[in-house]
Coordinates of C-alpha atoms in Angstrom, one line a residue:
Chain A
M1 CA -0.1 0.0 -0.1
A2 CA 2.8 2.4 1.0
R3 CA 4.7 1.6 -2.1
K4 CA 1.6 2.2 -4.2
T5 CA 1.1 5.7 -2.6
V6 CA 4.8 6.8 -3.0
L7 CA 4.5 5.5 -6.8
I8 CA 1.3 7.7 -7.3
A9 CA 3.1 10.6 -5.4
L10 CA 6.0 10.4 -7.7
M11 CA 3.8 10.3 -10.8
I12 CA 1.9 13.4 -9.7
A13 CA 5.2 15.2 -9.0
L14 CA 6.6 14.3 -12.4
T15 CA 3.4 15.4 -14.2
A16 CA 3.4 18.7 -12.2
S17 CA 7.0 19.4 -13.0
L18 CA 6.6 18.6 -16.7
A19 CA 3.6 20.8 -16.8
A20 CA 5.5 23.6 -15.1
A21 CA 8.4 23.2 -17.4
G22 CA 6.1 23.4 -20.4
G23 CA 4.0 26.3 -19.1
G24 CA 7.1 28.4 -18.4
Q25 CA 7.8 28.5 -22.2
K26 CA 6.8 31.8 -23.8
W27 CA 5.7 32.0 -27.4
L28 CA 6.0 34.9 -29.9
H29 CA 3.1 34.8 -32.2
V30 CA 2.5 36.7 -35.4
R31 CA -0.8 36.8 -37.4
V32 CA -1.4 38.4 -40.8
D33 CA -4.7 38.2 -42.2
E34 CA -5.3 39.9 -45.7
G35 CA -9.0 39.5 -45.0
G36 CA -11.6 38.4 -47.5
E37 CA -12.2 34.8 -48.4
D38 CA -9.2 34.6 -50.8
G39 CA -6.9 36.6 -48.6
E40 CA -3.6 35.1 -47.5
R41 CA -3.5 34.2 -43.9
V42 CA 0.1 33.8 -42.2
F43 CA 0.6 32.3 -38.8
V44 CA 4.0 32.3 -37.2
N45 CA 4.7 30.7 -33.7
L46 CA 8.1 30.8 -32.3
P47 CA 9.3 29.8 -28.8
L48 CA 11.0 32.9 -27.3
D49 CA 14.0 30.8 -26.2
L50 CA 14.6 29.8 -29.9
V51 CA 14.5 33.4 -30.8
E52 CA 17.0 34.3 -28.0
A53 CA 19.3 31.4 -29.1
V54 CA 19.3 32.4 -32.8
L55 CA 19.3 36.2 -32.5
P56 CA 22.9 36.7 -31.4
H57 CA 24.0 34.8 -34.5
V58 CA 22.1 37.0 -36.9
S59 CA 24.1 39.6 -38.6
V60 CA 22.5 41.7 -41.4
E61 CA 23.3 45.4 -42.2
N62 CA 22.4 47.4 -38.9
F63 CA 21.5 44.3 -37.0
D64 CA 24.2 42.3 -35.2
R65 CA 24.3 40.0 -32.1
G66 CA 20.8 41.0 -31.2
K67 CA 21.4 44.7 -31.3
V68 CA 20.1 47.2 -33.7
R69 CA 22.5 50.0 -34.5
V70 CA 20.5 53.1 -35.0
D71 CA 22.1 55.4 -37.7
I72 CA 22.8 58.5 -35.7
D73 CA 23.5 60.6 -38.8
E74 CA 19.8 60.4 -39.5
I75 CA 18.7 61.5 -36.1
E76 CA 21.8 63.6 -35.2
D77 CA 20.1 65.8 -32.6
V78 CA 17.8 63.2 -31.0
D79 CA 19.2 61.4 -28.0
L80 CA 16.9 58.4 -27.8
H81 CA 18.3 57.2 -24.4
A82 CA 17.9 60.7 -22.8
I83 CA 14.4 60.9 -24.0
W84 CA 13.4 57.5 -22.7
E85 CA 15.1 58.3 -19.4
A86 CA 12.8 61.4 -19.1
V87 CA 9.7 59.4 -20.1
R88 CA 10.5 56.7 -17.7
E89 CA 11.0 58.9 -14.8
A90 CA 7.8 60.9 -15.6
E91 CA 4.3 60.4 -14.2
D92 CA 1.6 58.6 -16.3
G93 CA 0.2 60.8 -18.9
E94 CA 0.0 61.6 -22.6
Y95 CA 3.1 62.9 -24.0
V96 CA 2.4 63.3 -27.6
T97 CA -1.0 64.0 -29.1
V98 CA -1.3 65.0 -32.8
E99 CA -4.9 65.5 -34.1
G100 CA -4.9 66.1 -37.7
A101 CA -7.5 66.0 -40.4
D102 CA -6.5 62.5 -41.6
E103 CA -4.8 61.0 -38.6
N104 CA -4.6 61.1 -34.7
V105 CA -1.5 60.0 -32.9
R106 CA -1.2 59.5 -29.4
I107 CA 1.8 58.4 -27.2
A108 CA 1.2 58.0 -23.5
K109 CA 2.5 56.2 -20.4
E110 CA 0.0 54.0 -18.7
G111 CA 1.3 52.4 -15.6
A112 CA 3.8 49.8 -16.6
H113 CA 3.2 50.5 -20.3
L114 CA 4.3 52.8 -23.2
V115 CA 1.3 53.0 -25.5
V116 CA 1.4 54.4 -29.0
R117 CA -1.8 54.6 -31.1
V118 CA -2.1 55.8 -34.6
D119 CA -5.5 56.2 -36.0
E120 CA -5.8 57.0 -39.6
E121 CA -8.9 57.0 -41.9
D122 CA -8.5 53.3 -42.9
E123 CA -5.5 52.2 -40.6
K124 CA -5.2 51.7 -37.0
V125 CA -2.0 50.9 -35.2
D126 CA -1.9 50.0 -31.6
I127 CA 1.5 49.4 -29.8
K128 CA 1.8 48.5 -26.2
I129 CA 5.1 47.8 -24.6
R130 CA 6.1 47.3 -21.0
V131 CA 8.5 50.0 -19.6
A132 CA 10.9 47.2 -18.2
V133 CA 11.3 45.9 -21.8
L134 CA 12.0 49.3 -23.2
D135 CA 14.4 49.8 -20.4
A136 CA 16.3 46.7 -21.3
M137 CA 16.2 47.7 -25.1
M138 CA 17.8 51.1 -24.2
A139 CA 20.3 49.8 -21.7
G140 CA 23.2 49.5 -24.2
E141 CA 25.2 51.9 -26.1
K142 CA 23.7 55.4 -27.1
D143 CA 23.3 54.4 -30.7
E144 CA 22.1 50.8 -30.0
L145 CA 18.8 49.1 -29.3
D146 CA 19.2 45.8 -27.5
L147 CA 16.4 43.5 -28.9
L148 CA 17.9 40.5 -27.2
A149 CA 17.8 41.9 -23.8
A150 CA 14.3 43.1 -24.5
L151 CA 13.2 39.6 -25.4
E152 CA 14.8 38.2 -22.2
V153 CA 12.7 40.6 -20.2
L154 CA 9.6 39.9 -22.3
G155 CA 10.1 36.2 -21.6
E156 CA 9.7 37.0 -17.9
Q157 CA 6.5 39.0 -18.3
D158 CA 2.9 37.9 -18.3
D159 CA 1.1 37.2 -21.6
C160 CA 0.7 40.4 -23.6
E161 CA -0.4 42.0 -26.8
L162 CA 2.5 43.8 -28.6
I163 CA 1.3 45.3 -31.8
T164 CA -2.0 45.4 -33.7
V165 CA -2.4 46.9 -37.0
Q166 CA -5.7 47.1 -38.8
D167 CA -5.3 48.4 -42.3
G168 CA -8.8 48.1 -44.2
E169 CA -9.5 44.5 -44.2
E170 CA -5.9 43.6 -43.5
R171 CA -4.9 42.8 -39.8
V172 CA -1.5 42.2 -38.3
R173 CA -1.2 41.1 -34.7
I174 CA 1.9 40.2 -32.8
W175 CA 1.7 39.0 -29.1
I176 CA 3.3 36.8 -26.6
D177 CA 1.7 34.1 -24.5
S178 CA 2.3 30.6 -23.1
Q179 CA 0.5 28.8 -25.7
K180 CA 2.3 27.2 -28.6
S181 CA -0.6 27.2 -31.0
G182 CA -1.3 30.9 -30.3
S183 CA -5.1 30.5 -30.8
E184 CA -6.8 33.7 -30.9
Chain B
M1 CA 31.0 -33.0 -29.4
T2 CA 34.0 -33.3 -31.7
R3 CA 36.7 -30.7 -31.7
S4 CA 35.9 -29.5 -35.2
S5 CA 32.2 -29.1 -34.4
R6 CA 33.0 -27.1 -31.3
A7 CA 35.3 -24.9 -33.3
F8 CA 32.5 -24.4 -35.9
L9 CA 30.0 -23.6 -33.2
I10 CA 32.4 -21.0 -31.6
V11 CA 33.1 -19.2 -35.1
F12 CA 29.4 -19.4 -35.9
G13 CA 28.4 -18.0 -32.4
L14 CA 31.1 -15.2 -32.9
T15 CA 29.9 -14.3 -36.4
A16 CA 26.2 -14.3 -35.1
L17 CA 27.3 -12.0 -32.3
L18 CA 29.2 -9.7 -34.5
L19 CA 26.3 -9.4 -37.0
S20 CA 23.9 -8.7 -34.3
V21 CA 26.1 -5.9 -32.9
A22 CA 26.5 -4.5 -36.5
V23 CA 22.6 -4.6 -37.1
A24 CA 22.1 -3.1 -33.6
A25 CA 24.6 -0.2 -34.4
V26 CA 23.0 0.4 -37.8
A27 CA 19.5 0.4 -36.3
V28 CA 20.7 2.8 -33.4
S29 CA 22.4 5.2 -36.1
V30 CA 19.3 5.0 -38.4
H31 CA 17.0 5.9 -35.4
R32 CA 19.4 8.6 -34.4
C33 CA 19.7 10.2 -37.7
G34 CA 16.0 9.6 -38.7
I35 CA 14.7 9.0 -42.1
L36 CA 14.5 11.5 -44.8
R37 CA 11.1 11.3 -46.5
V38 CA 10.0 13.1 -49.6
D39 CA 6.5 12.6 -51.0
V40 CA 5.5 14.6 -54.1
H41 CA 1.9 14.0 -55.5
D42 CA 1.3 15.7 -58.9
W43 CA -2.4 16.3 -59.3
E44 CA -2.0 17.6 -63.0
G45 CA -0.8 15.8 -66.0
D46 CA -0.3 11.9 -65.4
G47 CA -0.8 12.3 -61.7
Q48 CA 2.7 11.0 -60.8
H49 CA 3.4 10.0 -57.2
I50 CA 7.1 10.3 -56.3
R51 CA 8.2 8.7 -53.0
L52 CA 11.7 8.8 -51.5
R53 CA 12.7 7.3 -48.2
M54 CA 16.4 7.5 -47.3
P55 CA 18.0 6.7 -43.9
G56 CA 19.3 9.9 -42.6
V57 CA 22.6 8.3 -41.8
V58 CA 23.5 7.7 -45.4
V59 CA 23.5 11.4 -46.2
P60 CA 26.2 12.6 -43.7
I61 CA 28.4 9.6 -44.6
A62 CA 28.1 10.3 -48.2
V63 CA 28.6 14.1 -47.8
Q64 CA 31.9 13.4 -45.7
L65 CA 33.3 11.6 -48.7
V66 CA 32.5 14.3 -51.2
P67 CA 35.8 16.3 -51.9
D68 CA 35.6 20.1 -51.3
A69 CA 36.0 20.9 -54.8
A70 CA 32.9 19.1 -55.6
F71 CA 30.8 21.6 -53.7
G72 CA 31.8 24.1 -56.3
E73 CA 30.9 27.7 -55.7
V74 CA 28.6 27.7 -52.6
P75 CA 26.7 30.9 -52.6
G76 CA 28.1 33.5 -50.1
E77 CA 24.7 33.9 -48.4
V78 CA 24.8 30.2 -47.5
L79 CA 28.2 30.3 -46.0
E80 CA 27.4 33.5 -44.1
H81 CA 24.5 31.7 -42.5
I82 CA 26.1 28.4 -41.6
E83 CA 26.6 29.4 -38.0
L84 CA 23.1 30.5 -37.7
M85 CA 21.8 27.1 -39.2
E86 CA 23.8 25.2 -36.7
V87 CA 22.6 27.2 -33.7
A88 CA 19.0 27.1 -35.1
C89 CA 19.2 23.2 -35.5
D90 CA 20.4 22.8 -32.0
A91 CA 17.8 25.2 -30.5
L92 CA 15.0 23.6 -32.4
A93 CA 16.0 20.2 -31.3
R94 CA 15.4 21.3 -27.8
Q95 CA 11.9 22.5 -28.5
P96 CA 8.6 20.6 -28.1
D97 CA 6.6 19.8 -31.3
F98 CA 5.1 22.9 -32.7
L99 CA 3.7 24.4 -35.9
M100 CA 6.1 27.2 -36.7
I101 CA 4.7 28.7 -39.9
E102 CA 1.4 28.2 -41.7
V103 CA 0.4 30.2 -44.8
H104 CA -3.0 29.8 -46.2
D105 CA -4.5 31.3 -49.3
A106 CA -7.0 30.5 -51.9
R107 CA -4.8 28.1 -53.7
E108 CA -2.2 26.8 -51.3
H109 CA -1.6 25.7 -47.8
V110 CA 1.9 25.7 -46.5
T111 CA 3.1 24.5 -43.2
I112 CA 6.4 24.1 -41.5
A113 CA 6.4 22.3 -38.3
K114 CA 8.8 20.7 -35.9
Q115 CA 7.8 17.1 -35.3
G116 CA 9.9 15.0 -33.0
D117 CA 13.5 15.2 -34.3
D118 CA 12.2 16.3 -37.8
L119 CA 11.4 19.5 -39.8
V120 CA 8.1 18.7 -41.6
I121 CA 7.4 20.9 -44.7
E122 CA 4.0 20.3 -46.3
V123 CA 2.6 22.1 -49.4
E124 CA -0.9 21.4 -50.6
S125 CA -2.1 23.0 -53.8
P126 CA -4.4 22.0 -56.6
D127 CA -1.4 21.3 -58.7
E128 CA 0.6 19.1 -56.4
D129 CA 1.1 18.1 -52.7
V130 CA 4.6 18.1 -51.4
H131 CA 5.5 16.4 -48.0
I132 CA 9.1 16.5 -46.8
M133 CA 10.4 15.1 -43.4
L134 CA 13.8 16.4 -42.8
P135 CA 15.7 15.1 -39.8
L136 CA 17.3 18.0 -37.9
S137 CA 20.5 15.9 -37.3
L138 CA 20.8 15.6 -41.1
V139 CA 20.6 19.4 -41.6
K140 CA 23.1 19.8 -38.8
S141 CA 25.7 17.4 -40.5
M142 CA 25.2 19.1 -43.8
T143 CA 25.9 22.5 -42.3
A144 CA 28.9 21.0 -40.3
R145 CA 30.4 19.8 -43.6
L146 CA 29.8 23.2 -45.3
A147 CA 31.5 24.8 -42.3
R148 CA 34.6 22.8 -43.1
L149 CA 34.9 24.2 -46.6
P150 CA 37.9 26.4 -47.0
A151 CA 35.7 29.3 -48.2
C152 CA 33.6 29.0 -45.1
K153 CA 36.6 28.8 -42.7
A154 CA 38.2 31.9 -44.4
R155 CA 34.8 33.8 -43.9
S156 CA 34.7 32.9 -40.1
I157 CA 38.4 34.0 -39.8
D158 CA 37.4 37.3 -41.5
R159 CA 34.4 37.8 -39.2
C160 CA 36.6 37.0 -36.3
R161 CA 39.1 39.9 -37.4
D162 CA 36.1 42.2 -37.8
G163 CA 35.2 41.6 -34.2
A164 CA 32.5 39.0 -34.3
G165 CA 32.6 35.4 -33.1
A166 CA 33.2 32.5 -35.2
V167 CA 32.1 28.9 -35.3
F168 CA 33.9 26.0 -37.0
G169 CA 31.8 23.0 -37.2
H170 CA 33.2 19.5 -36.4
G171 CA 30.6 16.8 -36.8
S172 CA 28.1 17.4 -34.1
H173 CA 30.6 19.6 -32.1
A174 CA 31.8 23.1 -32.7
I175 CA 34.6 25.1 -31.6
V176 CA 33.5 28.6 -30.7
V177 CA 35.9 31.4 -31.1
E178 CA 34.7 34.6 -29.3
S179 CA 36.5 37.7 -29.9

């Protein structure tokens, strides 16, 4: 009887540990839906640790070892890191609001998130990124964005929506969760 | 039992043992390297159905025997991404089974998935169906072979000089040189 109880306990412990190991894995999902019956639909599901393993070995133009080198010549007078430092320390609120005839742009800090909303006549863009992720991204050199560090922080966060773009019938969605199938 | 029949039994027993070990070794290798499967079903024309089954263990052995010169001019883009392919194979092998990419439109349905130790690529269209099962170990041994090409080594050394890391493949292992 005691042996049977120990065996059952061991099985439960093993199942729980396997479930915990599987559940800890975060997945990056991308969905592109052109809309309509004949429209193309693309689904991409990638485990974050696969992306983290591969990124340091990708080297193309301005992207090397998981870092994007920002071409400073193009934004000579803009210090991204200084701007971010100021935003991070600031209270919640709207920082940029552009209201035009054709489009509205809103950049705001809402709690632990930086929110960007672009609203055009037939296109809507929503970006919501955690402050901690941006912190990691900006931690490197002045002209660098550390995507790898940002991914590592993203992997430690709860499930979250990153980018949603609605352009007419076309819809693009990028998010992170713990499901490998990324069902919507 | 006579002396000659005892000798015969010993020789027969040893031969049977050696054969069993050899069969077991081949079975283990085939299992480890998987099986490369290609199925192409042509729905148009005469409706050809091509089936290819090849033990993954055959390809690495064959590839090792091919002289460097026979690879000819491997495109620079391929050589540049050898290291990336090796790392991606290793990282993929550690993942659970999952559907990596799915593309669906009015005509075609394409999926790329990781299943067990294989990369499975499926294309379904009104013209033809293609089903490829590619063992990851096979991709890895191919990239390791390409990494040993002189052109690839030279490229890795150049990258090292430029300040980036380099990887030289050695079968399933790799020597990593970090700057």
